[in-house]
Each structure stands twice: as C-alpha cells, then as structure tokens.
Coordinates of N, CA and C in Angstrom, one line a residue:
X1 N 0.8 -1.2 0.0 CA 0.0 0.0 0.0 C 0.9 1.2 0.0
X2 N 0.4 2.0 -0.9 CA 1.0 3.6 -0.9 C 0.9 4.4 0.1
X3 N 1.7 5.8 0.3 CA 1.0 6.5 0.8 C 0.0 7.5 0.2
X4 N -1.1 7.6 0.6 CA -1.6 8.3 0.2 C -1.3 10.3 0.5
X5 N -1.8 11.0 -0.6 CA -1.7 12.5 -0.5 C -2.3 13.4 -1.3
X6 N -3.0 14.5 -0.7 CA -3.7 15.1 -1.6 C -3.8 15.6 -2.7
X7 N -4.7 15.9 -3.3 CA -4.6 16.2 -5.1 C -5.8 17.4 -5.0
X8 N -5.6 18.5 -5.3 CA -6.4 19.2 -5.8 C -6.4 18.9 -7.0
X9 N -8.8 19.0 -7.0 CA -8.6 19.2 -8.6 C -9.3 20.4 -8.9
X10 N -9.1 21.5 -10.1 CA -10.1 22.7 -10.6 C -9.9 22.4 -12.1
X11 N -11.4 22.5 -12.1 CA -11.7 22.4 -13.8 C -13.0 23.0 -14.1
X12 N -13.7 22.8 -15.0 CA -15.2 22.9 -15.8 C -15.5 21.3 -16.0
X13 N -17.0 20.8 -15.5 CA -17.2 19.6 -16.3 C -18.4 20.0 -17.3
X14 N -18.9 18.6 -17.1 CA -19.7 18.4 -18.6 C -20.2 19.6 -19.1
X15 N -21.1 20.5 -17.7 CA -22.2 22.1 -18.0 C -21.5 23.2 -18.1
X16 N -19.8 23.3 -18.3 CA -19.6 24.4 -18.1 C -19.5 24.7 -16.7
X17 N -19.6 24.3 -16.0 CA -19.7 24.8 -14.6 C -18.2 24.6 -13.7
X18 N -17.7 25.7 -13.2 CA -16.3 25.4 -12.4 C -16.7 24.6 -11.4
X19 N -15.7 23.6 -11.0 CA -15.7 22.5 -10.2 C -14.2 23.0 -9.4
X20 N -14.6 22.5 -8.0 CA -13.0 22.2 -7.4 C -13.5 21.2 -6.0
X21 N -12.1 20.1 -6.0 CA -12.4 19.1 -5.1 C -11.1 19.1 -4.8
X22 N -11.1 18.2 -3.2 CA -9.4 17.7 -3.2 C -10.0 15.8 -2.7
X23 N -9.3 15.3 -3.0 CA -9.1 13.7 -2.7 C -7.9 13.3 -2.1
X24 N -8.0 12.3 -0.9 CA -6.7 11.8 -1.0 C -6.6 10.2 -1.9
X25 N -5.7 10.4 -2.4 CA -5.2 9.5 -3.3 C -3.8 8.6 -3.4
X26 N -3.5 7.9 -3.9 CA -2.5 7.2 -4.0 C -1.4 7.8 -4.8
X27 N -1.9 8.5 -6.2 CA -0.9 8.8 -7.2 C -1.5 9.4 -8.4
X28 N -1.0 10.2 -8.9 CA -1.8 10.9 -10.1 C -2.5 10.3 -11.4
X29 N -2.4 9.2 -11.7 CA -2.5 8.3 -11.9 C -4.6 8.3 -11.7
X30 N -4.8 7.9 -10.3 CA -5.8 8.1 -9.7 C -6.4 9.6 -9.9
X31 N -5.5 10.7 -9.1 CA -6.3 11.7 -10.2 C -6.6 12.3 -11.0
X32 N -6.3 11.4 -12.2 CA -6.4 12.2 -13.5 C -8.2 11.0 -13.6
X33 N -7.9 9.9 -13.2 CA -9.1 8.8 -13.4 C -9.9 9.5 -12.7
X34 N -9.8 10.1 -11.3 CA -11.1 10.8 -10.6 C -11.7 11.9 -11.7
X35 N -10.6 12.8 -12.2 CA -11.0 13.7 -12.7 C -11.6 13.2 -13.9
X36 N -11.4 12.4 -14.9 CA -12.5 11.5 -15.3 C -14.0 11.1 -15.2
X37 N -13.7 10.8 -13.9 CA -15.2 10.4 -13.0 C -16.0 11.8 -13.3
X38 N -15.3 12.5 -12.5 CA -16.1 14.0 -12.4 C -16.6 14.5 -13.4
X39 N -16.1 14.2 -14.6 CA -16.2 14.5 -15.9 C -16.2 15.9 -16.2
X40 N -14.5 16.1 -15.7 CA -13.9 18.0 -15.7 C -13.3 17.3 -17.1
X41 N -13.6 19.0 -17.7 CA -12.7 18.6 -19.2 C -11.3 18.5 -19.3
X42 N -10.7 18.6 -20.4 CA -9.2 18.2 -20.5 C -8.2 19.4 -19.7
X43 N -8.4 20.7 -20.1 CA -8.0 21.5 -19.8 C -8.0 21.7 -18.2
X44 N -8.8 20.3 -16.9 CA -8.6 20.5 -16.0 C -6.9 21.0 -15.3
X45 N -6.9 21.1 -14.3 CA -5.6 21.1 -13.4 C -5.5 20.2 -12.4
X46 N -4.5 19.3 -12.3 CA -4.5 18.4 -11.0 C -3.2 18.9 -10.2
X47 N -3.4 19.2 -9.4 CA -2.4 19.8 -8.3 C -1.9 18.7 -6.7
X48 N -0.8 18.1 -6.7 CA -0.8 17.5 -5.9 C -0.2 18.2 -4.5
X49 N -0.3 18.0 -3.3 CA 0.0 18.6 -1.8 C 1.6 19.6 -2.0
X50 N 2.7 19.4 -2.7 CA 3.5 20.2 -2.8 C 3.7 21.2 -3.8
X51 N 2.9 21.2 -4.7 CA 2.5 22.0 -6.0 C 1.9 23.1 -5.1
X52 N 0.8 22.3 -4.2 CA -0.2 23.6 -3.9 C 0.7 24.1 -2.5
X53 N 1.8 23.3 -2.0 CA 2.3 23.9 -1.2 C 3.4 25.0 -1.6
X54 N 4.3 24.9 -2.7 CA 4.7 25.9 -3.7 C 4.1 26.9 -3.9
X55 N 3.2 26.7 -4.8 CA 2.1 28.0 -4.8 C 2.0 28.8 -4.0
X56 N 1.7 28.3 -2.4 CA 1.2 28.7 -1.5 C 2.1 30.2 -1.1
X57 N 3.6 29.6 -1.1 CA 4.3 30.5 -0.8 C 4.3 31.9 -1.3
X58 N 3.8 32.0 -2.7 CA 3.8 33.2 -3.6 C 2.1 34.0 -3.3
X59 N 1.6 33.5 -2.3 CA -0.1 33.8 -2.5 C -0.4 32.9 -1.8
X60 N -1.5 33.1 -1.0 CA -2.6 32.4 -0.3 C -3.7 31.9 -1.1
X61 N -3.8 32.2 -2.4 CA -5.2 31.5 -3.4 C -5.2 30.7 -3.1
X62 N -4.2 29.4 -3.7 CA -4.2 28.4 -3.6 C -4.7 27.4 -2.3
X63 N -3.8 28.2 -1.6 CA -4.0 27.4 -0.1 C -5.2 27.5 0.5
X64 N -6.1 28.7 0.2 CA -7.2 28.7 0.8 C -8.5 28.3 -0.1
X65 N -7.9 28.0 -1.5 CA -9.0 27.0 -2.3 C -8.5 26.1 -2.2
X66 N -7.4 24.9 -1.4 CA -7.3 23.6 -1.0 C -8.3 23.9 0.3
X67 N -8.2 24.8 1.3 CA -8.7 24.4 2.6 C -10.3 24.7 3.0
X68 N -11.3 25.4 1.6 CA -12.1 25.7 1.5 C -13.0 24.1 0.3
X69 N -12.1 23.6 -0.3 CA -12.5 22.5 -1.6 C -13.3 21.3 -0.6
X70 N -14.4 21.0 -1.3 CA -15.0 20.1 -0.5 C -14.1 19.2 -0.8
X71 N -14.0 18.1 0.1 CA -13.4 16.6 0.1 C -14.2 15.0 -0.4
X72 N -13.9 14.7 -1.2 CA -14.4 13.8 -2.2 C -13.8 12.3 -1.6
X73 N -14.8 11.3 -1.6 CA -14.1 10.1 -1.0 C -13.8 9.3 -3.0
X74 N -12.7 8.8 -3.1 CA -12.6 8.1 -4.6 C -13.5 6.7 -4.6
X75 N -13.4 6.4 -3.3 CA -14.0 5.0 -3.3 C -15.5 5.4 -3.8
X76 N -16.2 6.4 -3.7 CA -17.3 6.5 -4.2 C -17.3 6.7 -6.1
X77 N -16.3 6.7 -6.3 CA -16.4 6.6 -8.2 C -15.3 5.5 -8.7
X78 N -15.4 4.3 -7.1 CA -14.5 3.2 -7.9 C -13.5 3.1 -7.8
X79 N -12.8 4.2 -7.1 CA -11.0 4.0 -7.4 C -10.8 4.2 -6.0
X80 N -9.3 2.9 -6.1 CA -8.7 3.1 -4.7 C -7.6 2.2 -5.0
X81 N -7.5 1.1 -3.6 CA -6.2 0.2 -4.0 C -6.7 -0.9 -5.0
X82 N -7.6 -1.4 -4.4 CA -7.5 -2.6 -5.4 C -7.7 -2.4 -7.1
X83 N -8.2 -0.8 -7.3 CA -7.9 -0.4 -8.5 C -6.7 -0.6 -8.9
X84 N -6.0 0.3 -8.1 CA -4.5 0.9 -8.7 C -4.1 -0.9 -8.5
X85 N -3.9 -1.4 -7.7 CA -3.1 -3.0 -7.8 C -4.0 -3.9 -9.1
X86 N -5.0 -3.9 -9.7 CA -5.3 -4.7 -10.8 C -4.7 -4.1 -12.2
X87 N -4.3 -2.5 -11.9 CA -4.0 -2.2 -13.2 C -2.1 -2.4 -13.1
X88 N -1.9 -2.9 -12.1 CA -0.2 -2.7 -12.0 C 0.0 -4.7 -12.5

C-alpha cells in the first residue's frame, strides 16, 4: 500500500460549470481517473499537496482554495487500492 496525498482538482465539467475538489489519493494516476469520474474537461488542473504547497508560498489563493474544496471520497467513483493493484 502507498502512501496516500492530496490532489487538488479545478476544472469545468460536462455544464460548463467550475468545479473544485481535493481527494486523497495514492498517485496521479488516480487523479487524472477521478477527474475522469467528475467529468472535468481536458484542460482541468490536477495539483498535488506540494505543487499547492509551492504555490502557496507566492499567495494564499491556492491554499485557501485547497482548505475551502470540498473533500471527495474516490472510493465512491470506484478507485482506490484494489484499482491501482489490478492495473499494475
């Protein structure tokens, strides 16, 4: 088992409509498949815990749209370990 870590995601899905969620996850891998699920378009962004910790340093946006993003379970759109271990 991995460790898991969080992923911000911000995109538009299917309606046009901005989306943003964070998951914890195993690997990007997983969230590019969540962001899938969600059905954010291509042009989403997937930001993982030191990306948005980077960020953070130049500006608080970021940090305070991870600490504000609702939190999303993956297991509810199917992905987790025994995902990631059947496709390895």
């Amino acid at each position: 088992m991995q460790n898991r870590q969080w992923f911000l995601m911000l995109g538009l899905n299917a309606e046009g409509e901005r989306r943003v969620y964070k998951a914890r996850l195993e690997d990007r891998v997983q969230a590019e498949r969540l962001a899938e699920q969600l059905e954010f378009d291509d042009a989403a962004t997937i930001l993982d815990e030191a990306a948005v910790s980077r960020i953070g340093r130049y500006g608080y946006g970021f940090q305070l749209v991870f600490q504000i993003a609702p939190e999303i379970s993956p297991a509810d759109y199917g992905i987790g370990e025994s995902e990631t271990l059947q496709a390895a």
